[in-house]
mmCIF file of C-alpha atoms in Angstrom:
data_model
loop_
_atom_site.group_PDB
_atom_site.id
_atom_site.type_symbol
_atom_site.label_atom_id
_atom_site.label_comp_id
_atom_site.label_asym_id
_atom_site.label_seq_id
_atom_site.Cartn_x
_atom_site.Cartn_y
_atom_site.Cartn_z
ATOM 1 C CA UNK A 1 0.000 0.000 0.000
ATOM 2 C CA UNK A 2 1.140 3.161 -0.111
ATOM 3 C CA UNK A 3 1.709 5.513 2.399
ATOM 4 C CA UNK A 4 1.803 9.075 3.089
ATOM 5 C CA UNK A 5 1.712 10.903 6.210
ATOM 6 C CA UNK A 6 -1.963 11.266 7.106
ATOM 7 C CA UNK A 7 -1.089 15.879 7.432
ATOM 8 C CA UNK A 8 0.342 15.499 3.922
ATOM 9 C CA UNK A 9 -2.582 13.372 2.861
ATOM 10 C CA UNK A 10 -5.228 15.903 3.801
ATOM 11 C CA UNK A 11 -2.993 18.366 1.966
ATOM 12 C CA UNK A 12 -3.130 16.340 -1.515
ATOM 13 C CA UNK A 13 -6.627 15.611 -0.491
ATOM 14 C CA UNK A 14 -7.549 19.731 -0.372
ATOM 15 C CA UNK A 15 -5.053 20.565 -3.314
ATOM 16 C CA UNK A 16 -6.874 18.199 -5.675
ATOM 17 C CA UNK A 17 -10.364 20.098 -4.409
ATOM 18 C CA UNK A 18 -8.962 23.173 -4.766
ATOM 19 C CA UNK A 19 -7.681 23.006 -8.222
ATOM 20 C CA UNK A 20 -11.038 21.372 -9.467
ATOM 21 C CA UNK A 21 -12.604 24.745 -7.296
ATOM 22 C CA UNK A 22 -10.658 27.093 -9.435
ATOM 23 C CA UNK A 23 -10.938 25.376 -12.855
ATOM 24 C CA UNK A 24 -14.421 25.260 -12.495
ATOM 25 C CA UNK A 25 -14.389 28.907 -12.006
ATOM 26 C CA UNK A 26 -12.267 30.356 -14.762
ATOM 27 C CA UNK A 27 -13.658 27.357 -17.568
ATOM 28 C CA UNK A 28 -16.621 28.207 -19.758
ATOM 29 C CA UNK A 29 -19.920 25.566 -20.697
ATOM 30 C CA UNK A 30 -17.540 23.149 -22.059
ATOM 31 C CA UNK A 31 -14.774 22.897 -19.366
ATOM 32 C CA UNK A 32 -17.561 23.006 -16.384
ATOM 33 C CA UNK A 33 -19.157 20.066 -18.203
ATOM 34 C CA UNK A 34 -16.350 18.746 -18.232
ATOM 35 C CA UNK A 35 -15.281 19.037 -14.276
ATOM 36 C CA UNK A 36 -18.602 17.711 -14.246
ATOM 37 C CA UNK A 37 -17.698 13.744 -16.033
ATOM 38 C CA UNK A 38 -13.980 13.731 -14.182
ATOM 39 C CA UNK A 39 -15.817 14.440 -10.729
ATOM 40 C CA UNK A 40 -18.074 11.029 -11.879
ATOM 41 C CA UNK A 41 -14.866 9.710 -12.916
ATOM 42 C CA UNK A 42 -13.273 9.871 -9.902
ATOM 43 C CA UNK A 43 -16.061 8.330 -7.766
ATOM 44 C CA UNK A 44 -15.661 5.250 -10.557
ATOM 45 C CA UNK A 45 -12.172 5.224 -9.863
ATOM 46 C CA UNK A 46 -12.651 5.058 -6.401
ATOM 47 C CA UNK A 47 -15.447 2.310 -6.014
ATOM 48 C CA UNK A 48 -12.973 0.164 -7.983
ATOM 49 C CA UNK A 49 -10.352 1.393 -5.712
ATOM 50 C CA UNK A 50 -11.740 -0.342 -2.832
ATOM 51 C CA UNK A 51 -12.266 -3.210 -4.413
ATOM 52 C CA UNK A 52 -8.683 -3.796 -5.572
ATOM 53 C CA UNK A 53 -6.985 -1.772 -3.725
ATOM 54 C CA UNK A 54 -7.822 -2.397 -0.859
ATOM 55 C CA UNK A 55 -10.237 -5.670 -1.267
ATOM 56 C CA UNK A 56 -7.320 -7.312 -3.603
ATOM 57 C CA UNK A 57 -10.190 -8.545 -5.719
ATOM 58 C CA UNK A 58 -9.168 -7.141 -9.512
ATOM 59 C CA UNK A 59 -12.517 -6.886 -11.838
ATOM 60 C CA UNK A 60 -12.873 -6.278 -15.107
ATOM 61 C CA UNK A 61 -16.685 -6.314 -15.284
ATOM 62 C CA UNK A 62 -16.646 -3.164 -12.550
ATOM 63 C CA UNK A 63 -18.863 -1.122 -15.212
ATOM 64 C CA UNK A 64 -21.607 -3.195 -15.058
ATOM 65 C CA UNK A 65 -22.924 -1.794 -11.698
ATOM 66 C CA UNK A 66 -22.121 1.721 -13.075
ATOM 67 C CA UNK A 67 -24.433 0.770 -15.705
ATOM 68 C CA UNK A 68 -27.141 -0.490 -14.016
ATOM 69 C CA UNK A 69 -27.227 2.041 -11.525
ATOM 70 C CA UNK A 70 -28.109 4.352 -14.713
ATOM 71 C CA UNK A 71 -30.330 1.776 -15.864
ATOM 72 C CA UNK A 72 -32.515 1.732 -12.480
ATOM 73 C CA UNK A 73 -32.729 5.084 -12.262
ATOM 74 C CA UNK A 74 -34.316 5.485 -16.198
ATOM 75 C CA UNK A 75 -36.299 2.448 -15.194
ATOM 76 C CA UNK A 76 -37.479 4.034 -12.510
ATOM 77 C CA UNK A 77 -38.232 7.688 -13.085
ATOM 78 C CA UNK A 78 -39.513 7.045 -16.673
ATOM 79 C CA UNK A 79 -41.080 4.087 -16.411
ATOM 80 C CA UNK A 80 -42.620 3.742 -13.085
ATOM 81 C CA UNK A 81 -42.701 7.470 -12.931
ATOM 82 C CA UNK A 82 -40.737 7.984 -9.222
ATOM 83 C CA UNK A 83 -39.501 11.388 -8.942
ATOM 84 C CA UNK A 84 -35.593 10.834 -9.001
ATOM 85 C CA UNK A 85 -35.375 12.370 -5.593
ATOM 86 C CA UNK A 86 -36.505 8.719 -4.891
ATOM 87 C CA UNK A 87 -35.471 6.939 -7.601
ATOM 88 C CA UNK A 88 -31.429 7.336 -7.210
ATOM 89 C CA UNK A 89 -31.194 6.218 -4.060
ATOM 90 C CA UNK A 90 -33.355 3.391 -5.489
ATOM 91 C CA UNK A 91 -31.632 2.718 -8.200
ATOM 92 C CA UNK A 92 -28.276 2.383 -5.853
ATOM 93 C CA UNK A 93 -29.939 0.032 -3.524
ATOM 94 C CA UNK A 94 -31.229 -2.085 -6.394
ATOM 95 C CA UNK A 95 -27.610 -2.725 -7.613
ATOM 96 C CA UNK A 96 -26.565 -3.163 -4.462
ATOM 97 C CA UNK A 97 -29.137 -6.521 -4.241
ATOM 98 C CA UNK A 98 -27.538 -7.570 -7.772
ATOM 99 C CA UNK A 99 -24.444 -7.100 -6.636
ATOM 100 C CA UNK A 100 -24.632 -9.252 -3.159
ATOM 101 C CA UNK A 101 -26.353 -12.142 -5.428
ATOM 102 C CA UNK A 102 -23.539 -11.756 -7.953
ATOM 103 C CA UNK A 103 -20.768 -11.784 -5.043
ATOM 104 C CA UNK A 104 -22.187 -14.754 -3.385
ATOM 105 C CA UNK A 105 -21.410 -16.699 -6.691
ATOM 106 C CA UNK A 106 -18.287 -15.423 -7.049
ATOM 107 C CA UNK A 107 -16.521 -13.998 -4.125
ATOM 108 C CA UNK A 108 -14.583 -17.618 -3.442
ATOM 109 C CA UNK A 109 -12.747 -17.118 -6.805
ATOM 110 C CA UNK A 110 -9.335 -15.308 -7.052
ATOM 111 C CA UNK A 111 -6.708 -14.087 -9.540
ATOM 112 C CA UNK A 112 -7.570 -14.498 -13.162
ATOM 113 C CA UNK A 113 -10.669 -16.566 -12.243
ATOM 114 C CA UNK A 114 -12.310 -13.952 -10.789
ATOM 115 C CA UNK A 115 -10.885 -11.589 -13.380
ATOM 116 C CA UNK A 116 -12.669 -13.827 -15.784
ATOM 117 C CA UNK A 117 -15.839 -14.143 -14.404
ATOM 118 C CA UNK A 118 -16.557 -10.583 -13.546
ATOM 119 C CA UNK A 119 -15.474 -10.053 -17.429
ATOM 120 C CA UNK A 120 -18.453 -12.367 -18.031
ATOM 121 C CA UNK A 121 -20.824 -11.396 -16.190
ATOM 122 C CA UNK A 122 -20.244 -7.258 -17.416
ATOM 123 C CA UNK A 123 -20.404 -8.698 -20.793
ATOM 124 C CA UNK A 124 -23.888 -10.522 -19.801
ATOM 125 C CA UNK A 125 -25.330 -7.221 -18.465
ATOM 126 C CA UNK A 126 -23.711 -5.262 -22.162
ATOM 127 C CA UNK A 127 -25.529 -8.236 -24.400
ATOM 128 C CA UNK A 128 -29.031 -8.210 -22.055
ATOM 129 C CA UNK A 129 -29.282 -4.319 -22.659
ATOM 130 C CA UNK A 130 -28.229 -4.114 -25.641
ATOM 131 C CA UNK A 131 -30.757 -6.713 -27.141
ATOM 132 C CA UNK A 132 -33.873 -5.161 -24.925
ATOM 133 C CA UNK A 133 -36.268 -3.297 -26.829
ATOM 134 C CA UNK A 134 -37.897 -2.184 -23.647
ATOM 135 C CA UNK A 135 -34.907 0.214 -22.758
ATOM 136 C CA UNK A 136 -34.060 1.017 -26.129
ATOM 137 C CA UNK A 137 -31.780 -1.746 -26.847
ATOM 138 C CA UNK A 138 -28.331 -0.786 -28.956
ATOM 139 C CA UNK A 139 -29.570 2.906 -28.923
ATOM 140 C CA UNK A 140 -30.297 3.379 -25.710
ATOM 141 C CA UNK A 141 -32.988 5.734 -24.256
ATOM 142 C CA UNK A 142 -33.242 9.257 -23.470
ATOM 143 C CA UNK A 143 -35.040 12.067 -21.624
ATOM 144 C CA UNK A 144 -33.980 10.851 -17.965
ATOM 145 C CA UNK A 145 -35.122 13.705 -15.606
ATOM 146 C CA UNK A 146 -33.106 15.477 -13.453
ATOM 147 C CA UNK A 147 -33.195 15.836 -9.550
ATOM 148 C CA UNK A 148 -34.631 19.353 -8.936
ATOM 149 C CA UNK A 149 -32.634 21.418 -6.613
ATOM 150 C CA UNK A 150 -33.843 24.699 -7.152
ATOM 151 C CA UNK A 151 -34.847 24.890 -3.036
ATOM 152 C CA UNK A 152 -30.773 25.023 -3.021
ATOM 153 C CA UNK A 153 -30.776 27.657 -6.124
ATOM 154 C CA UNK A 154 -29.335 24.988 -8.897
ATOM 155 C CA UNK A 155 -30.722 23.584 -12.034
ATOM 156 C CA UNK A 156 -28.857 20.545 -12.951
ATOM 157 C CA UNK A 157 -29.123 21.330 -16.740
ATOM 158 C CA UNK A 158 -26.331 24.138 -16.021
ATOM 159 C CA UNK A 159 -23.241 22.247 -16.348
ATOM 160 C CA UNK A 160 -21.726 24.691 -13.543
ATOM 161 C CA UNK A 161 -24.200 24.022 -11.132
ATOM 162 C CA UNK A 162 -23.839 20.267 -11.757
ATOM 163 C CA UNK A 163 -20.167 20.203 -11.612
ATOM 164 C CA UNK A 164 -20.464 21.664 -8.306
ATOM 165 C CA UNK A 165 -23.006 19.115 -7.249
ATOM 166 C CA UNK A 166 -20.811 15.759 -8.577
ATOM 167 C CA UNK A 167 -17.801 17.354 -6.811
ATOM 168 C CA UNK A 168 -19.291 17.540 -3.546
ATOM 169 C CA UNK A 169 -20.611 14.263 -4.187
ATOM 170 C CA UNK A 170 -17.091 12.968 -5.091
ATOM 171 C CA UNK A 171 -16.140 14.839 -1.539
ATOM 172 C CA UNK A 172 -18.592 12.910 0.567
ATOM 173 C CA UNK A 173 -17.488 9.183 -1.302
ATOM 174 C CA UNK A 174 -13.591 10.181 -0.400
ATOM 175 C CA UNK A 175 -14.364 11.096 3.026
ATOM 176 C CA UNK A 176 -16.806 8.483 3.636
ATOM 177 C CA UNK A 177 -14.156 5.873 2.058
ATOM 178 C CA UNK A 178 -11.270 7.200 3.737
ATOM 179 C CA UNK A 179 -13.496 6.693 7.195
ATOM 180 C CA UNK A 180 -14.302 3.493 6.194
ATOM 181 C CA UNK A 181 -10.631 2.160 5.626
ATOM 182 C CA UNK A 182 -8.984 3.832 8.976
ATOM 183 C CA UNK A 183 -12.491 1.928 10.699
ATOM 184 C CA UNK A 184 -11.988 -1.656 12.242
ATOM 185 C CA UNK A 185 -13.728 -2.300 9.066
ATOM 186 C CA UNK A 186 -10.961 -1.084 6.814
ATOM 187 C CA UNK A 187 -8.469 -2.982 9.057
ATOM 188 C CA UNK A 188 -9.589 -6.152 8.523
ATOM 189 C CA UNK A 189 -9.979 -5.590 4.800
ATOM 190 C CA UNK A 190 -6.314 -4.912 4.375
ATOM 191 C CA UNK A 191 -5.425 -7.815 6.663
ATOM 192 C CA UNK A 192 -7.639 -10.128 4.291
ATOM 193 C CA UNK A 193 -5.525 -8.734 0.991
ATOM 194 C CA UNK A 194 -2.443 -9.018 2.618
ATOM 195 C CA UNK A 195 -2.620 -12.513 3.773
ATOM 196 C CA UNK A 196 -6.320 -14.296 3.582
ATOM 197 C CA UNK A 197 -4.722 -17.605 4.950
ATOM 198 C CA UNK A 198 -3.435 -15.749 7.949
ATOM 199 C CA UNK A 199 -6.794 -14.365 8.465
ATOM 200 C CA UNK A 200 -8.801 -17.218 7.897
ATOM 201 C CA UNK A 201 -6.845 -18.681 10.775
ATOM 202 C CA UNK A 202 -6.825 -16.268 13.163
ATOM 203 C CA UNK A 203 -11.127 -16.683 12.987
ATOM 204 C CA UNK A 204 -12.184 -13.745 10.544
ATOM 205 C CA UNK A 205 -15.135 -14.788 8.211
ATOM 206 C CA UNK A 206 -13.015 -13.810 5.253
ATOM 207 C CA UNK A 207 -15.806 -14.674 2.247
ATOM 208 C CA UNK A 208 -18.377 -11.838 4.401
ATOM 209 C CA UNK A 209 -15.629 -9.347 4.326
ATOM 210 C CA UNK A 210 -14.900 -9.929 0.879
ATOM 211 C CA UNK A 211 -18.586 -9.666 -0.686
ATOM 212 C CA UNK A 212 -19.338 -6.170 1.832
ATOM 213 C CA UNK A 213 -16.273 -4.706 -0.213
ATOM 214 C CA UNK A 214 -17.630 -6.418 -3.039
ATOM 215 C CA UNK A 215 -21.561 -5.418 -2.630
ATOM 216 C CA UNK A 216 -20.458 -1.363 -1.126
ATOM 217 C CA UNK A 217 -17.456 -0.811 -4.215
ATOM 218 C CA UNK A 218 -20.729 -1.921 -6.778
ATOM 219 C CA UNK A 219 -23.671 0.547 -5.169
ATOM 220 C CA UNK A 220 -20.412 3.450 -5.160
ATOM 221 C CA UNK A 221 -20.250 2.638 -8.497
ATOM 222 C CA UNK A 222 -23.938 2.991 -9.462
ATOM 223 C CA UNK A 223 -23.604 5.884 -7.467
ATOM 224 C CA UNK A 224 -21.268 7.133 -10.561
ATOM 225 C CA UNK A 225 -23.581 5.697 -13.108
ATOM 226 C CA UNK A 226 -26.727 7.837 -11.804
ATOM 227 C CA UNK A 227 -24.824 10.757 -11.727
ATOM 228 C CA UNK A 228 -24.054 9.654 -15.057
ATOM 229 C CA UNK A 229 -27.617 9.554 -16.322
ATOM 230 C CA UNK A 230 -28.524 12.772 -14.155
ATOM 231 C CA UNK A 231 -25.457 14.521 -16.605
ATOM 232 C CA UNK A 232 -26.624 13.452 -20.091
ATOM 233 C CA UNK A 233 -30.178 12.438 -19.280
ATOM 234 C CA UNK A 234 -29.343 9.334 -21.710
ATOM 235 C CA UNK A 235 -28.000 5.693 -21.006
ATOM 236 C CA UNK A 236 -27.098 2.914 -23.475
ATOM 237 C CA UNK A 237 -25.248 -0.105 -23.581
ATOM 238 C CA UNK A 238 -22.176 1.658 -23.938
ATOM 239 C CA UNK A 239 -22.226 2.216 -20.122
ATOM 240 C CA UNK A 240 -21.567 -1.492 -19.441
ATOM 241 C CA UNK A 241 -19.125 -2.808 -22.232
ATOM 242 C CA UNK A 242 -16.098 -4.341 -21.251
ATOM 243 C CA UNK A 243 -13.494 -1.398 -21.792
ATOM 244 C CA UNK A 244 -15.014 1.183 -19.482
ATOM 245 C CA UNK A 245 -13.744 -1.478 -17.011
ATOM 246 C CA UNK A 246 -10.532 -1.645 -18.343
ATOM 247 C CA UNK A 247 -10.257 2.092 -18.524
ATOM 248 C CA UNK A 248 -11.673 3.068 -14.884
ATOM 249 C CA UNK A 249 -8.939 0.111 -13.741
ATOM 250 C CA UNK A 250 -6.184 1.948 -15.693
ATOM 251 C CA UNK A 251 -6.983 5.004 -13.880
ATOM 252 C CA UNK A 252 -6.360 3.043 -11.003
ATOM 253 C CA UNK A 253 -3.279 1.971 -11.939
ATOM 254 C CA UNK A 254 -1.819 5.156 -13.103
ATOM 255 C CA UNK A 255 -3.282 7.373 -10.160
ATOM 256 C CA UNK A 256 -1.757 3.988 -7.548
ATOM 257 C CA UNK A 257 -3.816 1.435 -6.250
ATOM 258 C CA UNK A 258 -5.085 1.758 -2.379
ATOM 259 C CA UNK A 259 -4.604 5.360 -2.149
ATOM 260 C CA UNK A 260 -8.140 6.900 -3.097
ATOM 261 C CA UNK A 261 -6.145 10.026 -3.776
ATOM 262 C CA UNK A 262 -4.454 8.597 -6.556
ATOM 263 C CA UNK A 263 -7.201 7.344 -8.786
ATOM 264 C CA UNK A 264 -9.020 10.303 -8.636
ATOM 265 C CA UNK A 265 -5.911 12.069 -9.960
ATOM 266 C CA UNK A 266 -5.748 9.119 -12.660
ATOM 267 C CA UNK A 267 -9.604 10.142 -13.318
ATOM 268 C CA UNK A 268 -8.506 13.330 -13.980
ATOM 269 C CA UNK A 269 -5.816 13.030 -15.978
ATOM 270 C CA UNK A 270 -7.203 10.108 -18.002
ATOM 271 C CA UNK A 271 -9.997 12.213 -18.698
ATOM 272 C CA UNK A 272 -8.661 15.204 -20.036
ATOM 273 C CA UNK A 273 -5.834 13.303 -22.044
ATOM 274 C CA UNK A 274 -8.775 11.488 -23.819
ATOM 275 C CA UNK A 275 -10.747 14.356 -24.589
ATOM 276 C CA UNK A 276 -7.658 16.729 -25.927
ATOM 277 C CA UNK A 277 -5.292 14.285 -27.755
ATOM 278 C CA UNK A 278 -9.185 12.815 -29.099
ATOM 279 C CA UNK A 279 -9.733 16.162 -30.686
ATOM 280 C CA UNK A 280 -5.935 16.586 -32.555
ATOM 281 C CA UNK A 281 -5.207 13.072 -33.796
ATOM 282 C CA UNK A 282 -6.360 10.018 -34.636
ATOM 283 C CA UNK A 283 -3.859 8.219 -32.863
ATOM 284 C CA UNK A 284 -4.588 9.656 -29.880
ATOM 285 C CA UNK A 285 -5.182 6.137 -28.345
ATOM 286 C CA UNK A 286 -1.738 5.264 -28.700
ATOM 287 C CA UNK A 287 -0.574 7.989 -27.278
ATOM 288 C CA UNK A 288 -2.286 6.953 -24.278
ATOM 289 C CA UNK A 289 -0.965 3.440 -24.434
ATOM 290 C CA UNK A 290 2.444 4.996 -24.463
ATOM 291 C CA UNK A 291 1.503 7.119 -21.732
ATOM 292 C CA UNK A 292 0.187 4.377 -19.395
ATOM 293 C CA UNK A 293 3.441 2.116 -20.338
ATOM 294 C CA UNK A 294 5.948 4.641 -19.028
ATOM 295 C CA UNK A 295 3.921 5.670 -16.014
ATOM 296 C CA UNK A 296 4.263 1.819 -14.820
ATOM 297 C CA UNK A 297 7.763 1.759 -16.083
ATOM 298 C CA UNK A 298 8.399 4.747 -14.116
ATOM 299 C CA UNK A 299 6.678 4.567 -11.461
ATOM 300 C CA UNK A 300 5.181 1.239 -11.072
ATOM 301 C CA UNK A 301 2.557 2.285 -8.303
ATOM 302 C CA UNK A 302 1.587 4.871 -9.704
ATOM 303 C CA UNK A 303 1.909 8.568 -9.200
ATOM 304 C CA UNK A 304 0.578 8.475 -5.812
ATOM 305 C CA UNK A 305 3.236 6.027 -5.173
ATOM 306 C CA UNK A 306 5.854 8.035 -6.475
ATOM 307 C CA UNK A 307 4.647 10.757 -4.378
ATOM 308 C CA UNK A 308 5.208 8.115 -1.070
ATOM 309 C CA UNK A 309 8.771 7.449 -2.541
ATOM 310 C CA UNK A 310 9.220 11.315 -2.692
ATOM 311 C CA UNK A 311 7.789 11.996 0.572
ATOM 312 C CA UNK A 312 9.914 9.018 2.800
ATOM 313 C CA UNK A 313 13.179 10.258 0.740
ATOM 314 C CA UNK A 314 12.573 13.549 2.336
ATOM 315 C CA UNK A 315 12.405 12.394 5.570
ATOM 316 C CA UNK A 316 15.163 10.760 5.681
ATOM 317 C CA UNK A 317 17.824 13.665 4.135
#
């Protein structure tokens, strides 16, 4: 894991804020909507943080609960016609139940088995919605409404006013997440990753452990996916296929895995890479391979990682 000083931690933790704070202030439509999708990012990047980070359990089928969060709440609000005040948390719960059945299945499984499976099962969830006429099928289905929060003096349709509202969302999941993992709670989790023998041994009901991380890291990332929804007002099948798991894990990777910090920095950066080099060349998705491959050349956990390394060298001058 790695580790910085918890007074240099909340330092990172308020630079990051601050510096999404003041781009949101000096960017126009297009850069507020944009603060808007890293913010979602970011809570992506930290569900699946937990869950291999700190949980040890590596998934590549991770967007299928940010999918189906977004799925619930169009279900929900346009079908059944619940005001999305009501249908979000809903929707969350909802995933949460798919995700506890799912877990019970698999949770026993490890390395590329598991890796496998969750593959499988996000692939399931991309064919199911993408062959249902009901929700649109491969086109998807628009006109979600939006949570009104004009009581607070926002409209969700401004992309300012909804950047604001994802990154004080994405506040609450870090400091709820970093609660959870100083906790009792958070101890044992990182005593199951590090040795789930050892634990198994010493009395702790490893498998429950596993599938809470499992079951909370899913409904955190429907969370994401609703948010999602709430931004465009649209979902698809797109939400669920395979390599918006493999991208939300490489900004994981890149930002360094059990940190929290550091994947939301990887949202970031991922992000914005995508969306500028996407607009100047074609290429611009081997650019980012290229990018990712010296990052874990360089600094192989990451750039929160090479922060740690920074921080201990310091120390000890």
């Amino acid at each position: 894991m790695n580790r910085i000083p918890s007074a240099q931690r909340r330092i990172v933790a308020v630079a990051l804020l601050a510096a999404a704070l003041a781009a949101w202030w000096f960017s126009g439509y297009a850069g507020q909507d944009r603060i808007g999708e890293i913010a979602i990012a970011a809570i992506f990047a930290m569900s699946l943080d937990l869950l291999v980070g700190y949980g040890g359990m590596v998934s590549l089928g991770h967007a299928l609960f940010f999918g189906l969060g977004a799925y619930a709440l169009a279900g929900l609000t346009l079908f059944l016609k619940w005001p999305p005040a009501a249908a979000l948390p809903m929707a969350i719960l909802l995933t949460g139940v798919v995700a506890l059945v799912i877990g019970r299945l698999i949770i026993h499984l490890a390395g590329v088995f598991f890796i496998m499976v969750t593959l499988a099962f996000g692939q399931m969830g991309w064919a199911w919605f993408a062959r249902d006429k009901v929700f649109g099928g491969i086109g998807g289905l628009s006109g979600i409404p939006q949570l009104d929060l004009s009581i607070l003096g926002a409209d969700l349709a401004d992309p300012a006013d909804f950047a604001l509202a994802a990154l004080a969302v994405a506040t609450l999941v870090y400091l709820a997440l970093a609660r959870l993992i100083a906790s009792p709670f958070g101890a044992v989790v990182l005593a199951v990753h590090r040795n789930e023998n050892r634990a198994r041994a010493l009395g702790c009901p490893v498998q429950r452990y596993k599938l809470a991380v499992f079951t909370v890291a899913a409904m955190l990332a429907a969370l994401a996916g609703t948010l999602q929804a709430q931004r465009t007002g649209f979902v698809s099948p797109d939400l669920l296929v395979w390599t918006s798991s493999g991208e939300v894990l490489i900004m994981v990777i890149i930002g360094g895995l059990g940190s929290l910090l550091g994947p939301i920095a990887g949202a970031a950066l991922w992000t914005l890479l995508h969306h500028y080099l996407s607009a100047v060349t074609p290429y611009w998705m081997a650019i980012m391979g290229a990018f990712f491959i010296a990052v874990v050349l360089v600094a192989g956990e990451g750039l929160y990682g090479a922060l740690a390394r920074l921080t201990r060298s310091r120390r000890h001058v």
